Coordinates of N, CA, C and O in Angstrom, one line a residue:
S1 N 0.8 -1.2 0.0 CA 0.0 0.0 0.0 C 0.9 1.2 0.0 O 1.9 1.3 0.7
K2 N 0.5 2.2 -0.7 CA 1.2 3.5 -0.8 C 0.7 4.5 0.3 O 1.1 5.6 0.3
L3 N -0.3 4.1 1.1 CA -0.9 5.0 2.0 C 0.1 5.6 2.9 O 0.1 6.9 3.1
L4 N 1.0 4.9 3.5 CA 2.0 5.5 4.4 C 2.9 6.4 3.7 O 3.3 7.5 4.2
D5 N 3.2 6.2 2.4 CA 4.0 7.1 1.6 C 3.3 8.4 1.5 O 3.9 9.5 1.6
Y6 N 2.0 8.4 1.2 CA 1.2 9.6 1.1 C 1.1 10.3 2.4 O 1.1 11.5 2.4
L7 N 1.0 9.6 3.5 CA 0.9 10.2 4.8 C 2.2 11.0 5.1 O 2.2 12.2 5.5
V8 N 3.3 10.4 4.8 CA 4.6 11.1 5.1 C 4.8 12.3 4.1 O 5.3 13.3 4.6
A9 N 4.3 12.2 2.9 CA 4.4 13.3 2.0 C 3.4 14.4 2.3 O 3.4 15.5 1.6
R10 N 2.5 14.2 3.3 CA 1.5 15.1 3.7 C 0.6 15.5 2.5 O 0.3 16.7 2.3
R11 N 0.2 14.6 1.8 CA -0.8 14.8 0.6 C -2.2 14.7 1.1 O -2.5 13.9 2.1
F12 N -3.1 15.4 0.4 CA -4.5 15.2 0.7 C -4.9 13.8 0.2 O -4.5 13.3 -0.9
L13 N -5.5 13.1 1.1 CA -5.8 11.6 0.9 C -7.2 11.4 0.3 O -8.2 12.0 0.9
I14 N -7.3 10.6 -0.7 CA -8.6 10.2 -1.3 C -8.5 8.7 -1.5 O -7.5 8.2 -2.1
A15 N -9.4 7.9 -0.9 CA -9.3 6.5 -1.0 C -10.6 5.8 -1.4 O -11.7 6.2 -0.8
L16 N -10.6 4.9 -2.3 CA -11.7 4.0 -2.5 C -11.4 2.8 -1.8 O -10.5 2.0 -2.1
T17 N -12.1 2.6 -0.6 CA -11.7 1.5 0.3 C -13.0 1.1 1.1 O -13.9 2.0 1.3
P18 N -13.1 -0.1 1.5 CA -14.3 -0.5 2.2 C -14.5 0.3 3.5 O -13.5 0.6 4.2
E19 N -15.7 0.6 3.8 CA -16.1 1.3 5.0 C -15.7 0.5 6.2 O -15.9 -0.7 6.3
G20 N -15.0 1.2 7.1 CA -14.6 0.5 8.4 C -13.2 -0.2 8.3 O -12.7 -0.7 9.3
S21 N -12.6 -0.2 7.1 CA -11.3 -0.9 6.9 C -10.3 0.0 7.6 O -10.4 1.2 7.9
P22 N -9.1 -0.6 7.8 CA -8.0 0.2 8.4 C -7.6 1.4 7.6 O -7.4 2.5 8.1
S23 N -7.6 1.2 6.2 CA -7.3 2.4 5.4 C -8.4 3.4 5.5 O -8.0 4.6 5.5
D24 N -9.6 3.1 5.6 CA -10.7 4.0 5.7 C -10.5 4.8 7.0 O -10.6 6.1 7.0
R25 N -10.2 4.1 8.1 CA -10.0 4.8 9.4 C -8.8 5.8 9.3 O -8.9 6.9 9.7
I26 N -7.7 5.3 8.8 CA -6.5 6.2 8.7 C -6.7 7.4 7.8 O -6.4 8.5 8.2
V27 N -7.3 7.2 6.7 CA -7.5 8.3 5.8 C -8.5 9.4 6.4 O -8.2 10.6 6.4
R28 N -9.5 8.9 7.1 CA -10.4 9.8 7.7 C -9.8 10.5 8.9 O -10.0 11.7 9.1
E29 N -8.9 9.8 9.7 CA -8.2 10.4 10.8 C -7.3 11.5 10.4 O -7.1 12.5 11.1
Q30 N -6.8 11.4 9.1 CA -5.9 12.4 8.6 C -6.6 13.5 7.8 O -6.0 14.3 7.1
G31 N -8.0 13.5 7.9 CA -8.7 14.6 7.2 C -9.0 14.3 5.7 O -9.4 15.2 5.0
G32 N -8.8 13.1 5.3 CA -9.0 12.8 3.9 C -10.4 12.3 3.6 O -11.3 12.2 4.6
L33 N -10.7 11.9 2.4 CA -12.0 11.5 2.0 C -12.0 10.0 1.6 O -11.0 9.6 0.9
T34 N -13.0 9.3 1.9 CA -13.1 7.9 1.5 C -14.4 7.6 0.9 O -15.4 8.3 1.1
C35 N -14.5 6.5 0.1 CA -15.7 6.1 -0.5 C -15.6 4.6 -0.8 O -14.6 4.1 -1.2
P36 N -16.7 3.8 -0.5 CA -16.6 2.4 -0.8 C -16.5 2.2 -2.3 O -17.1 2.8 -3.1
P37 N -15.6 1.2 -2.7 CA -15.3 1.1 -4.1 C -16.5 0.4 -4.9 O -16.5 0.5 -6.2
D38 N -17.4 -0.1 -4.2 CA -18.6 -0.8 -4.9 C -19.8 0.1 -5.0 O -20.9 -0.5 -5.2
Q39 N -19.7 1.4 -4.8 CA -20.8 2.3 -4.8 C -20.6 3.4 -5.8 O -20.2 4.5 -5.5
P40 N -20.9 3.1 -7.1 CA -20.6 4.1 -8.2 C -21.3 5.5 -7.9 O -20.7 6.5 -8.2
E41 N -22.4 5.5 -7.4 CA -23.1 6.8 -7.2 C -22.4 7.6 -6.1 O -22.2 8.8 -6.2
A42 N -21.9 6.9 -5.1 CA -21.1 7.6 -4.0 C -19.8 8.1 -4.6 O -19.3 9.2 -4.2
I43 N -19.2 7.3 -5.4 CA -17.9 7.7 -6.1 C -18.2 9.0 -6.9 O -17.4 10.0 -6.8
A44 N -19.2 9.0 -7.6 CA -19.6 10.2 -8.5 C -19.8 11.4 -7.6 O -19.3 12.5 -7.9
R45 N -20.4 11.3 -6.4 CA -20.6 12.4 -5.5 C -19.3 12.9 -4.9 O -19.0 14.1 -4.8
L46 N -18.4 11.9 -4.6 CA -17.1 12.2 -4.1 C -16.3 13.0 -5.1 O -15.7 14.1 -4.8
L47 N -16.3 12.6 -6.3 CA -15.6 13.3 -7.4 C -16.2 14.7 -7.6 O -15.4 15.7 -7.8
G48 N -17.5 14.9 -7.5 CA -18.1 16.2 -7.6 C -17.7 17.1 -6.5 O -17.4 18.3 -6.7
D49 N -17.6 16.5 -5.3 CA -17.2 17.3 -4.1 C -15.7 17.7 -4.3 O -15.4 18.9 -4.0
L50 N -14.9 16.8 -4.8 CA -13.5 17.2 -5.0 C -13.3 18.3 -6.1 O -12.5 19.2 -5.9
L51 N -14.1 18.2 -7.1 CA -14.1 19.2 -8.2 C -14.5 20.6 -7.6 O -13.8 21.6 -7.8
D52 N -15.6 20.6 -6.8 CA -16.0 21.9 -6.1 C -14.9 22.4 -5.2 O -14.6 23.6 -5.2
R53 N -14.2 21.5 -4.5 CA -13.1 22.0 -3.6 C -12.0 22.6 -4.4 O -11.4 23.6 -4.1
A54 N -11.6 21.9 -5.5 CA -10.5 22.4 -6.3 C -10.9 23.7 -6.9 O -10.0 24.6 -7.0
R55 N -12.1 23.9 -7.4 CA -12.5 25.2 -8.0 C -12.4 26.3 -7.0 O -12.2 27.5 -7.3
H56 N -12.6 26.0 -5.7 CA -12.5 27.1 -4.6 C -11.2 27.1 -3.9 O -11.1 27.7 -2.9
G57 N -10.2 26.4 -4.4 CA -8.8 26.4 -3.9 C -8.8 25.7 -2.5 O -7.9 26.1 -1.7
Q58 N -9.7 24.8 -2.2 CA -9.7 24.2 -0.9 C -9.3 22.7 -0.9 O -9.5 22.0 0.1
L59 N -8.6 22.3 -1.9 CA -8.3 20.9 -2.0 C -6.9 20.5 -1.5 O -6.8 19.5 -0.8
W60 N -5.9 21.2 -1.9 CA -4.6 20.8 -1.6 C -3.9 21.5 -0.4 O -2.8 21.9 -0.5
S61 N -4.6 21.7 0.7 CA -4.0 22.4 1.8 C -3.0 21.4 2.5 O -3.2 20.2 2.4
P62 N -2.0 21.9 3.1 CA -1.0 21.1 3.7 C -1.7 20.2 4.8 O -2.5 20.7 5.6
Q63 N -1.3 19.0 4.9 CA -1.8 18.1 5.9 C -0.9 18.0 7.1 O 0.3 18.2 6.9
P64 N -1.4 17.7 8.3 CA -0.6 17.6 9.4 C 0.4 16.4 9.3 O 0.1 15.5 8.5
A65 N 1.4 16.5 10.0 CA 2.3 15.3 10.1 C 1.6 14.1 10.6 O 0.7 14.2 11.5
P66 N 1.8 12.9 10.0 CA 1.1 11.7 10.5 C 1.6 11.4 11.9 O 2.7 11.7 12.3
P67 N 0.7 10.8 12.7 CA 1.0 10.4 14.0 C 2.2 9.5 14.1 O 2.4 8.7 13.1
E68 N 2.9 9.5 15.2 CA 4.1 8.6 15.3 C 3.7 7.1 15.2 O 4.6 6.4 14.7
V69 N 2.5 6.8 15.5 CA 2.1 5.4 15.4 C 2.2 4.8 14.0 O 2.4 3.6 13.8
Y70 N 2.3 5.7 13.0 CA 2.4 5.2 11.6 C 3.9 5.3 11.1 O 4.2 5.0 9.9
S71 N 4.8 5.6 12.0 CA 6.2 5.7 11.6 C 6.9 4.3 11.5 O 6.4 3.4 12.1
A72 N 7.9 4.2 10.6 CA 8.6 3.0 10.5 C 9.3 2.6 11.8 O 9.3 1.4 12.1
S73 N 9.8 3.5 12.6 CA 10.4 3.1 13.8 C 9.4 2.6 14.8 O 9.7 1.6 15.5
H74 N 8.2 3.1 14.8 CA 7.2 2.6 15.7 C 6.8 1.2 15.3 O 6.7 0.3 16.1
A75 N 6.6 1.0 14.0 CA 6.3 -0.4 13.5 C 7.4 -1.4 13.8 O 7.1 -2.5 14.2
A76 N 8.6 -1.0 13.6 CA 9.7 -1.9 13.9 C 9.7 -2.2 15.4 O 10.0 -3.4 15.8
G77 N 9.5 -1.3 16.3 CA 9.4 -1.5 17.7 C 8.3 -2.5 18.1 O 8.4 -3.4 18.9
E78 N 7.1 -2.3 17.4 CA 6.0 -3.2 17.6 C 6.3 -4.6 17.2 O 6.0 -5.6 17.9
L79 N 6.9 -4.7 16.0 CA 7.3 -6.1 15.5 C 8.3 -6.7 16.5 O 8.2 -7.9 16.8
A80 N 9.3 -6.0 16.9 CA 10.3 -6.5 17.8 C 9.7 -7.0 19.1 O 10.0 -8.1 19.6
A81 N 8.7 -6.3 19.6 CA 8.1 -6.7 20.9 C 7.3 -7.9 20.7 O 7.3 -8.8 21.5
R82 N 6.6 -8.1 19.5 CA 5.8 -9.3 19.3 C 6.7 -10.5 19.1 O 6.4 -11.6 19.5
L83 N 7.8 -10.3 18.4 CA 8.8 -11.4 18.2 C 9.4 -11.9 19.6 O 9.6 -13.1 19.8
R84 N 9.6 -10.9 20.5 CA 10.1 -11.3 21.8 C 9.1 -12.1 22.6 O 9.5 -13.0 23.4
N85 N 7.8 -11.9 22.3 CA 6.8 -12.6 23.0 C 6.5 -14.0 22.4 O 5.6 -14.7 22.9
L86 N 7.1 -14.4 21.4 CA 6.9 -15.7 20.8 C 7.4 -16.8 21.6 O 8.3 -16.8 22.3

């Protein structure tokens, strides 16, 4: 997944992902927009909303730094802790 790359780059996030999935949660926590991939009408509404935002200069505002929990060092520490508990 490129999601973590986009978080680090502080890009505005848009994701077609199942509702309630980890990627849905992460994108929403970071102020992005999500839509279920199997709902074409909802996707059309999302694209319309994005177009309106772009026309009003409200689309590409800088995003906050991602929380430490998404960092590589945090993930490595979590993995190390789990391996010690095996």
